[in-house]
Amino acid sequence: MNIVKKVAIIGAGNLGSQIAALSCKGGFCVEVFDVSESAIEKSKKALQISSIKYCSKRDELSKDCDLIIETVFENMRVKRNVLSWVDKYFTNSNVVICSNSSEFLPSSLCKKMQRKNRFCSYHFHSPSTHADIVDIMLHKKTDSDVPEVLTQFTKNIGLVPFVIKKEHKGYVFNTIFNEVIAQSISLAVQGIAKPEEIDRCWMVNTKMSIGPFGMIDLVGLDTVEDIMYNLLPKKPLNVFAIRYFKKYTKQNYLGKKTGQGFYTYPDPKFETKSFLE
Amino acid sequence: MNIVKKVAIIGAGNLGSQIAALSCKGGFCVEVFDVSESAIEKSKKALQISSIKYCSKRDELSKDCDLIIETVFENMRVKRNVLSWVDKYFTNSNVVICSNSSEFLPSSLCKKMQRKNRFCSYHFHSPSTHADIVDIMLHKKTDSDVPEVLTQFTKNIGLVPFVIKKEHKGYVFNTIFNEVIAQSISLAVQGIAKPEEIDRCWMVNTKMSIGPFGMIDLVGLDTVEDIMYNLLPKKPLNVFAIRYFKKYTKQNYLGKKTGQGFYTYPDPKFETKSFLE
C-alpha cells in the first residue's frame, strides 16, 4: 500500500495553500505548483513555512510524489488537462491522484487520464467555515486502496474523512447545506424575514455559531451568485434571488473578503453576544 | 395593554403540558383544559405541579383569562371550532388568543372568530429538540399590541420570541430545517450515504449535537411520514422516501418514543463520543 510521504499540491490558491499548511503540520514533505508567480508569492506570504517547496515550472516537481491533490479553479476543461498531465508526469505506480472539485463528478474529471483507477475526488471545505469533514468520493474504477490512503492522510492532517462510494453531485454536506442557503435566500426575497433575523432564528435553534447569511458572507456573495446562475435551468425562481444579490454585489459587498456583505467586518454583528437575545 | 396574569391552555397534550409548566415557572396562573380525562391524568402525572388548575368541562375555565393558547391536534375543522368557542367564551376585551398550529396559517385558522384582531399564531417547537425560538406569526388583521404581549410573555417563560409579520407556511426555521430533513432522506434513499453517516457528517461540520435522522427520531417517524404524504402533490419523489420509511414504521420503529427508530434508545449511538471520530 501507498504510505504517503511526499505530497504535491497543484494550485496555490487559498484552499491549496491551506491544504499545504495542514500537510506540512502533519509531517509530510510538501511541494506546491502554480503557473502564476503572484499566486505563489501570495501563498508564501500567507503561510510563512520555509519547508514547503514552491514550483512555478512543472518539471521542478519531484516525479516520485505519492499523493497529488489538484486544487485549480473550477473549470472542467482546465481540470481535465491538469489531471491528464499529472497522470503522465508522476511515476510512482501506486500514486494517488485526486481533485478538490466541488462541482464535478470524479468519473467525468478523469476522462483524459490513463490511470483512472488511481483517481477520486477529495473535497475540502473552506477552512473559514470550520467544517472539518473532507469528502472522499469514489467512482466505479477507483482502486480499493485509494480511499484507505486518503482516509489515513485526512486523519494525519487533523481532519475527518468521509468516504462516499456512489457518485453524487454536491457530496453529502453541501447537498444538504445548499438547501439551507437556498431556503434562507427565498425567505429573505419574499420578505418573510430579514437576513439577520433568519440567522438569529437558525443560530438560536441549532446552537450553531453562524447562520446561513453569515455563511454566505464567508463563501462570498459572488460565488453564491455564480452557483445560482448555474442552477437557473433547474431552479428558475433563482431569478429573484439573483436580483436580490445584485443589490449587494453591485456595490462590491461580496462578504468577509471585501469587509462588507450581509454583515460588516471584521466584527460582524452575529458574533456579538446580544445578537441572540 | 394586556398585562398577562392568567393563561388558559386548550389541550393537555405533550406540548400543551410543556407550555403549562413553563408558564407556571414564569409566575403565571395557569388553567389547562382538555375534553379527555385520560389526557388530563397523563399531564398531571408528568408535570406534578399542584398550582395548575385542570378542567375537563369548558365552563370550569375562568372567563377572565388574558392569554389563551390553543394546542389541540392538527386538524383545521377542530381548531376552527375550538377557536370560535374560545373567542365567545373569554370576556377580557384585550384578551390575546393564539394557536400553536405548525401547519395552518393564522388568517385561515381564525375564519370563524369574531375578534380576529386579537388572534395570531404562536408556535412552540417540541422541547425535546432544544429549539428555543417561539414563532409569533401575525395575519393582516392582528392588532399591533398582540405581538408585544406575546414577545414579553415568551421572554418571561425563558424562551426567544421571533415575530413574523407576513404569513408563511412553515414559519422560518421549519421552512429551512424541513429541507435539511428532505435532502437527508433523499441521500439515504439514493444510497449515497447511510442515515448514521449523514448525521455524523452534519454533526462534524455544524458542531450540532444532533443530526437530521436523530431529529426525525425525536419528532417521530410516523409524523414525518405523514408530512411526506401531505406533500406528495408537490413532491412526487416522496413516494420513494415513504417506501423507505415504511420499512421502519411497519415494525413500530417510530423513533425515541418507541425506543427504536434510526437509533436505539435510551442511549442512541449519536450521543456517544466515538460517533464523531
XYZ file of C-alpha atoms in Angstrom:
554
model
C 0.000 0.000 0.000
C 0.965 3.612 -0.653
C 2.490 5.084 2.516
C 2.286 8.791 1.763
C 5.446 10.772 2.352
C 5.563 13.371 -0.403
C 2.510 15.423 -1.321
C 2.187 17.592 -4.422
C -0.464 20.275 -4.478
C -1.368 21.621 -7.887
C -2.712 25.150 -7.463
C -1.503 27.691 -4.867
C -4.856 29.403 -4.255
C -6.496 29.785 -0.845
C -7.551 26.194 -0.453
C -4.383 24.744 -1.988
C -2.311 26.807 0.437
C -4.393 25.705 3.414
C -4.014 22.047 2.437
C -0.260 22.607 2.046
C -0.049 24.089 5.545
C -2.031 21.230 7.100
C 0.067 18.626 5.260
C 3.253 20.263 6.452
C 1.991 20.348 10.025
C 1.033 16.668 9.661
C 4.688 15.832 8.950
C 4.583 15.390 5.177
C 7.010 16.729 2.545
C 5.032 19.279 0.562
C 5.531 20.707 -2.926
C 3.176 23.339 -4.332
C 2.890 24.109 -8.026
C 1.238 27.087 -9.687
C 1.779 28.685 -13.116
C 1.180 32.090 -11.532
C 4.212 33.629 -9.807
C 1.935 36.081 -7.984
C -0.192 33.239 -6.604
C 2.983 31.615 -5.308
C 4.153 34.860 -3.706
C 0.762 35.330 -2.049
C 0.808 31.770 -0.723
C 4.383 32.104 0.594
C 3.457 35.305 2.392
C 0.300 33.830 3.891
C 1.848 30.585 5.130
C 5.415 31.564 6.058
C 6.501 27.905 6.053
C 10.045 27.579 4.740
C 9.923 23.802 4.305
C 7.308 23.973 1.549
C 8.867 23.703 -1.899
C 7.187 26.044 -4.386
C 7.435 25.408 -8.140
C 6.287 27.585 -10.998
C 7.584 25.199 -13.659
C 6.110 21.743 -13.993
C 9.395 19.866 -14.212
C 10.552 21.314 -10.900
C 8.136 18.982 -9.104
C 9.573 15.696 -7.795
C 8.353 12.902 -10.005
C 8.087 10.486 -7.077
C 5.348 12.263 -5.076
C 2.882 9.768 -3.543
C -0.203 11.928 -3.312
C -1.225 14.572 -5.838
C -4.034 16.973 -4.901
C -5.360 19.154 -7.706
C -6.887 22.443 -6.487
C -7.021 24.593 -9.636
C -10.105 26.712 -10.295
C -13.497 25.196 -11.079
C -13.325 24.686 -14.847
C -13.777 21.216 -16.318
C -11.512 21.674 -19.338
C -8.664 23.062 -17.239
C -9.030 20.396 -14.570
C -9.076 17.573 -17.141
C -5.924 18.884 -18.787
C -4.103 19.288 -15.483
C -5.123 15.782 -14.381
C -4.015 14.279 -17.691
C -0.600 15.866 -17.286
C -0.381 14.794 -13.619
C -1.231 11.232 -14.653
C 1.668 11.140 -17.115
C 4.177 13.064 -15.016
C 4.259 11.288 -11.660
C 5.928 7.911 -11.843
C 5.065 6.153 -8.566
C 2.989 3.136 -9.618
C 0.650 3.356 -6.626
C 0.355 7.135 -6.658
C -2.989 8.549 -5.513
C -4.298 11.413 -7.652
C -7.278 13.439 -6.550
C -9.216 16.590 -7.328
C -10.688 19.063 -4.891
C -13.565 19.888 -7.262
C -16.800 20.885 -5.522
C -18.917 20.777 -8.692
C -17.795 17.937 -10.952
C -18.036 14.174 -10.626
C -14.813 12.134 -10.455
C -15.766 9.841 -13.367
C -16.071 12.938 -15.519
C -12.919 14.660 -14.250
C -10.687 11.679 -15.053
C -11.861 11.290 -18.654
C -8.411 12.077 -20.106
C -6.423 10.040 -17.567
C -4.867 6.630 -18.238
C -4.689 5.578 -14.587
C -8.356 6.244 -13.760
C -8.111 3.573 -11.049
C -5.731 5.743 -9.034
C -8.143 8.691 -9.026
C -11.051 10.023 -6.935
C -12.454 13.322 -5.632
C -11.052 14.697 -2.383
C -13.084 17.672 -1.294
C -12.055 20.100 1.445
C -14.471 22.698 2.795
C -13.207 26.234 3.112
C -11.280 26.338 6.435
C -13.026 29.576 7.439
C -16.312 27.675 7.693
C -14.850 25.367 10.372
C -16.341 22.383 8.559
C -13.929 19.540 9.366
C -15.276 16.865 7.031
C -13.172 16.015 3.967
C -15.185 14.183 1.321
C -13.559 11.223 -0.422
C -15.818 10.412 -3.371
C -15.028 7.345 -5.459
C -16.030 6.464 -8.997
C -16.584 2.976 -10.314
C -12.974 2.392 -11.355
C -11.244 3.680 -8.195
C -8.948 1.042 -6.634
C -9.997 -0.021 -3.139
C -6.731 1.102 -1.535
C -7.229 4.722 -2.673
C -9.897 5.634 -0.074
C -7.781 3.894 2.585
C -4.766 6.032 1.737
C -6.855 9.206 1.789
C -8.668 8.235 4.997
C -5.348 7.821 6.780
C -3.918 11.005 5.279
C -7.011 13.009 6.315
C -6.680 11.814 9.905
C -2.957 12.628 9.863
C -3.681 16.243 8.967
C -6.292 16.527 11.739
C -9.498 16.399 9.712
C -12.382 13.927 9.467
C -12.568 11.625 6.419
C -15.948 10.876 4.875
C -15.997 8.216 2.145
C -18.843 8.374 -0.408
C -18.859 5.263 -2.548
C -21.542 6.326 -5.013
C -21.007 9.467 -7.078
C -23.286 12.357 -6.183
C -23.046 15.987 -7.216
C -22.583 18.185 -4.154
C -21.347 15.347 -1.933
C -23.414 14.914 1.263
C -22.962 18.020 3.388
C -23.108 20.532 0.552
C -26.203 18.866 -0.879
C -27.952 19.480 2.424
C -26.482 22.839 3.345
C -27.025 24.318 -0.119
C -30.745 23.864 0.538
C -30.404 25.673 3.858
C -28.865 28.568 1.920
C -31.474 28.370 -0.856
C -34.444 28.357 1.539
C -32.960 31.199 3.581
C -32.475 33.347 0.489
C -36.009 32.524 -0.624
C -37.457 33.642 2.739
C -35.491 36.900 2.578
C -36.508 37.533 -1.054
C -40.178 37.007 -0.157
C -39.808 39.446 2.730
C -40.844 36.885 5.354
C -37.823 37.797 7.480
C -34.580 39.769 7.108
C -31.194 38.033 6.696
C -30.162 38.924 10.238
C -33.439 37.643 11.651
C -33.127 34.369 9.751
C -29.573 33.886 11.042
C -30.682 34.629 14.586
C -33.534 32.124 14.337
C -31.202 29.460 12.911
C -28.490 30.095 15.495
C -30.853 30.098 18.500
C -32.461 26.824 17.447
C -29.401 24.897 16.251
C -26.854 26.460 18.667
C -24.557 26.927 15.657
C -22.186 29.902 15.871
C -23.080 31.109 12.380
C -26.257 31.304 10.318
C -26.938 30.874 6.598
C -26.234 34.533 5.696
C -23.078 34.615 7.810
C -22.031 31.515 5.861
C -22.761 33.245 2.532
C -20.523 36.113 3.678
C -17.696 33.616 4.307
C -18.120 31.826 0.981
C -18.564 35.118 -0.902
C -21.737 36.596 -2.372
C -20.207 36.483 -5.862
C -19.579 32.739 -5.523
C -23.129 32.064 -4.328
C -24.473 34.234 -7.169
C -22.462 32.129 -9.662
C -23.914 28.926 -8.200
C -27.438 30.335 -8.540
C -26.754 31.259 -12.177
C -25.573 27.711 -12.869
C -28.730 26.308 -11.292
C -31.109 28.581 -13.264
C -32.245 25.848 -15.697
C -33.221 23.668 -12.718
C -34.461 26.440 -10.421
C -35.956 29.286 -12.453
C -37.073 31.034 -9.254
C -33.419 31.888 -8.658
C -34.030 34.892 -10.946
C -35.483 36.724 -7.952
C -32.659 35.596 -5.704
C -30.048 36.800 -8.200
C -31.795 40.180 -8.441
C -31.715 40.365 -4.645
C -27.998 39.528 -4.568
C -27.190 42.090 -7.276
C -28.123 44.873 -4.827
C -25.158 43.763 -2.732
C -22.638 42.593 -5.328
C -23.075 45.764 -7.453
C -21.632 47.735 -4.532
C -18.793 45.236 -4.063
C -20.469 43.872 -0.939
C -19.050 40.383 -1.507
C -18.817 39.288 2.120
C -15.946 38.974 4.564
C -13.266 39.319 1.885
C -14.358 42.869 0.973
C -15.258 43.861 4.543
C -18.966 44.095 3.770
C -21.644 41.593 2.845
C -24.797 40.931 4.802
C -22.652 41.948 7.775
C -19.786 44.419 8.295
C -16.315 43.002 9.056
C -14.028 42.414 10.962
C -16.625 42.347 13.766
C -19.886 41.072 12.286
C -22.984 41.606 14.398
C -23.763 37.880 14.577
C -20.614 37.346 16.635
C -21.756 39.723 19.385
C -23.418 38.324 22.495
C -26.561 40.451 22.248
C -27.317 39.116 18.750
C -29.153 36.084 20.087
C -31.252 37.854 22.709
C -52.119 46.971 27.176
C -52.824 43.427 28.248
C -50.624 42.553 31.238
C -50.870 38.784 31.226
C -51.653 37.170 34.564
C -53.918 34.252 33.800
C -53.133 31.828 30.985
C -55.541 29.232 29.603
C -54.133 26.353 27.629
C -56.606 24.466 25.499
C -55.307 20.931 25.010
C -53.378 18.898 27.596
C -51.133 17.001 25.162
C -47.338 16.950 25.325
C -46.793 20.458 24.034
C -49.743 21.957 25.936
C -48.396 20.428 29.138
C -44.887 21.755 28.485
C -46.239 25.256 27.866
C -48.277 24.980 31.070
C -45.173 24.024 33.053
C -43.105 26.890 31.589
C -45.918 29.388 32.251
C -46.216 28.217 35.833
C -42.470 28.511 36.334
C -42.656 32.006 34.819
C -45.051 33.072 37.582
C -48.372 32.953 35.733
C -51.692 31.475 36.867
C -52.328 28.518 34.610
C -55.506 26.677 33.663
C -55.441 23.682 31.348
C -58.485 22.370 29.536
C -58.945 19.057 27.763
C -62.067 17.043 26.924
C -60.127 13.859 27.599
C -59.889 12.852 31.260
C -57.021 10.493 30.438
C -55.042 13.308 28.756
C -55.508 15.367 31.916
C -54.374 12.489 34.129
C -51.296 11.950 31.970
C -50.444 15.649 32.084
C -50.911 15.831 35.872
C -48.648 12.842 36.340
C -45.962 14.225 34.007
C -45.858 17.744 35.474
C -46.627 17.216 39.177
C -47.435 20.915 39.608
C -50.245 21.366 42.093
C -50.914 25.023 41.251
C -52.117 24.227 37.730
C -55.910 24.159 37.508
C -57.123 21.346 35.250
C -60.601 21.480 33.674
C -62.406 18.818 31.699
C -65.556 20.923 31.308
C -65.445 24.135 29.342
C -67.321 26.248 31.887
C -64.805 25.377 34.604
C -62.296 27.718 32.953
C -62.103 31.279 34.354
C -63.738 33.618 31.869
C -61.200 36.372 32.606
C -58.033 34.668 31.338
C -55.749 37.142 29.487
C -53.934 34.765 27.188
C -55.443 31.715 25.532
C -53.136 29.232 23.822
C -54.795 26.578 21.707
C -52.751 23.367 21.363
C -55.267 20.796 20.138
C -54.267 18.356 17.414
C -53.505 19.434 13.848
C -56.948 19.437 12.238
C -58.317 22.603 10.688
C -62.010 21.913 11.403
C -61.352 21.085 15.049
C -59.056 24.067 15.553
C -61.527 26.483 13.948
C -64.343 25.228 16.181
C -62.225 25.465 19.326
C -61.073 28.975 18.434
C -64.628 30.097 17.696
C -65.729 28.899 21.108
C -62.688 30.476 22.814
C -63.498 33.774 21.090
C -67.036 33.761 22.523
C -66.177 32.375 25.955
C -63.405 34.610 27.288
C -64.641 38.062 28.204
C -61.499 40.173 28.665
C -61.720 42.829 25.922
C -57.972 42.823 25.233
C -57.536 39.070 25.508
C -54.868 37.533 23.264
C -55.895 34.301 21.573
C -53.373 32.210 19.705
C -52.897 28.829 18.105
C -49.861 26.583 18.244
C -50.545 25.194 14.762
C -47.442 24.177 12.825
C -49.264 23.648 9.521
C -52.019 26.224 9.101
C -51.914 29.974 8.501
C -53.438 32.284 11.131
C -55.752 34.055 8.658
C -57.239 30.677 7.861
C -57.436 29.425 11.457
C -59.433 32.457 12.653
C -62.124 32.235 9.922
C -64.918 31.548 12.429
C -63.782 34.076 15.033
C -65.382 37.485 15.624
C -62.318 39.066 17.272
C -59.839 38.199 14.502
C -57.784 41.235 15.562
C -56.918 39.581 18.888
C -55.559 36.443 17.177
C -52.251 35.185 15.733
C -50.174 32.000 15.552
C -47.842 31.206 18.434
C -45.694 28.246 17.557
C -43.547 26.320 20.041
C -41.039 23.739 18.880
C -41.059 20.394 20.645
C -38.991 20.912 23.837
C -37.052 17.694 23.180
C -35.447 19.339 20.140
C -33.945 22.114 22.329
C -35.110 24.689 19.787
C -35.747 27.808 21.869
C -37.403 30.022 19.251
C -41.149 30.606 19.626
C -42.710 31.876 16.387
C -45.250 34.687 16.629
C -46.859 34.892 13.193
C -49.353 37.692 12.517
C -52.059 37.959 9.926
C -53.268 41.197 8.341
C -55.898 41.927 10.972
C -53.801 41.252 14.099
C -53.704 44.271 16.454
C -50.227 45.713 16.943
C -50.215 45.104 20.718
C -50.701 41.352 20.271
C -47.079 40.578 19.209
C -45.863 42.848 22.038
C -47.842 40.886 24.615
C -46.563 37.575 23.250
C -42.971 38.813 22.950
C -42.979 39.765 26.631
C -44.697 36.540 27.662
C -42.179 34.441 25.673
C -39.275 36.138 27.425
C -40.960 35.659 30.804
C -41.116 31.915 30.279
C -37.437 31.801 29.259
C -37.751 31.350 25.507
C -36.832 33.500 22.495
C -39.647 35.339 20.632
C -39.491 35.578 16.846
C -42.101 37.809 15.206
C -43.031 37.044 11.574
C -45.180 39.825 10.137
C -46.011 38.198 6.827
C -47.811 34.863 6.815
C -45.721 31.938 5.613
C -46.447 28.231 5.865
C -43.769 26.522 7.952
C -42.617 29.750 9.650
C -38.888 30.429 9.195
C -36.960 27.690 10.995
C -39.191 24.805 9.942
C -39.151 26.007 6.330
C -35.366 25.698 6.346
C -34.961 22.637 8.530
C -37.631 20.649 6.692
C -35.370 20.885 3.642
C -32.450 19.570 5.683
C -34.628 16.592 6.557
C -35.878 16.174 2.983
C -32.394 16.278 1.434
C -31.045 13.882 4.062
C -33.814 11.379 3.395
C -33.226 11.727 -0.331
C -29.493 10.978 0.057
C -30.284 7.905 2.168
C -32.950 6.689 -0.274
C -30.492 7.032 -3.183
C -27.912 5.045 -1.216
C -25.340 7.858 -1.296
C -24.793 7.512 2.448
C -26.445 5.780 5.408
C -28.547 7.706 7.962
C -25.823 7.411 10.604
C -23.154 8.597 8.160
C -25.254 11.583 7.137
C -25.801 12.542 10.777
C -22.100 12.218 11.502
C -21.215 14.403 8.523
C -23.770 17.035 9.572
C -22.706 16.997 13.224
C -18.957 17.220 12.484
C -19.414 20.169 10.134
C -22.044 22.154 12.029
C -20.977 21.147 15.589
C -24.653 20.469 16.315
C -25.308 17.768 18.922
C -27.860 16.025 16.733
C -28.187 15.263 13.029
C -31.203 15.120 10.693
C -32.009 11.456 11.411
C -31.607 11.932 15.154
C -34.075 14.795 14.779
C -36.516 12.573 12.865
C -36.297 10.081 15.750
C -37.282 12.860 18.174
C -40.159 14.133 16.065
C -41.335 10.593 15.271
C -41.034 8.666 12.004
C -44.830 8.417 11.769
C -45.140 12.211 11.969
C -42.502 12.746 9.275
C -44.183 10.100 7.113
C -47.497 11.985 7.477
C -45.827 15.228 6.415
C -44.370 13.498 3.343
C -47.816 12.136 2.434
C -49.284 15.631 2.687
C -46.556 16.973 0.404
C -46.993 14.272 -2.263
C -48.850 16.519 -4.730
C -45.943 18.994 -4.576
C -43.112 16.480 -4.261
C -43.960 13.268 -6.090
C -40.476 11.881 -5.382
C -41.567 11.434 -1.772
C -43.051 8.106 -2.918
C -39.573 6.598 -2.601
C -38.995 8.263 0.744
C -42.309 6.948 2.085
C -41.421 3.443 0.912
C -38.077 3.800 2.714
C -39.813 4.942 5.905
C -42.358 2.103 5.746
C -39.538 -0.382 6.420
C -39.162 1.253 9.836
C -42.717 2.267 10.714
C -44.132 -1.188 9.812
C -42.055 -2.627 12.669
C -43.180 0.150 15.047
C -39.737 1.779 14.773
C -41.200 5.260 15.278
C -38.211 6.866 16.973
C -37.422 7.760 20.567
C -40.997 7.267 21.769
C -40.994 3.541 20.878
C -37.348 3.003 21.836
C -36.289 2.341 18.252
C -36.064 4.462 15.135
C -32.911 5.129 13.142
C -31.209 4.713 16.520
C -31.878 2.576 19.614
C -32.943 4.382 22.816
C -32.375 5.408 25.612
C -28.697 5.633 24.584
C -28.599 6.426 20.864
C -25.246 5.949 19.161
C -25.030 9.582 18.051
C -24.736 10.651 21.689
C -21.592 8.579 22.240
C -18.203 10.254 21.992
C -16.769 7.891 19.405
C -19.609 8.651 16.984
C -17.837 11.679 15.535
C -14.399 10.108 15.116
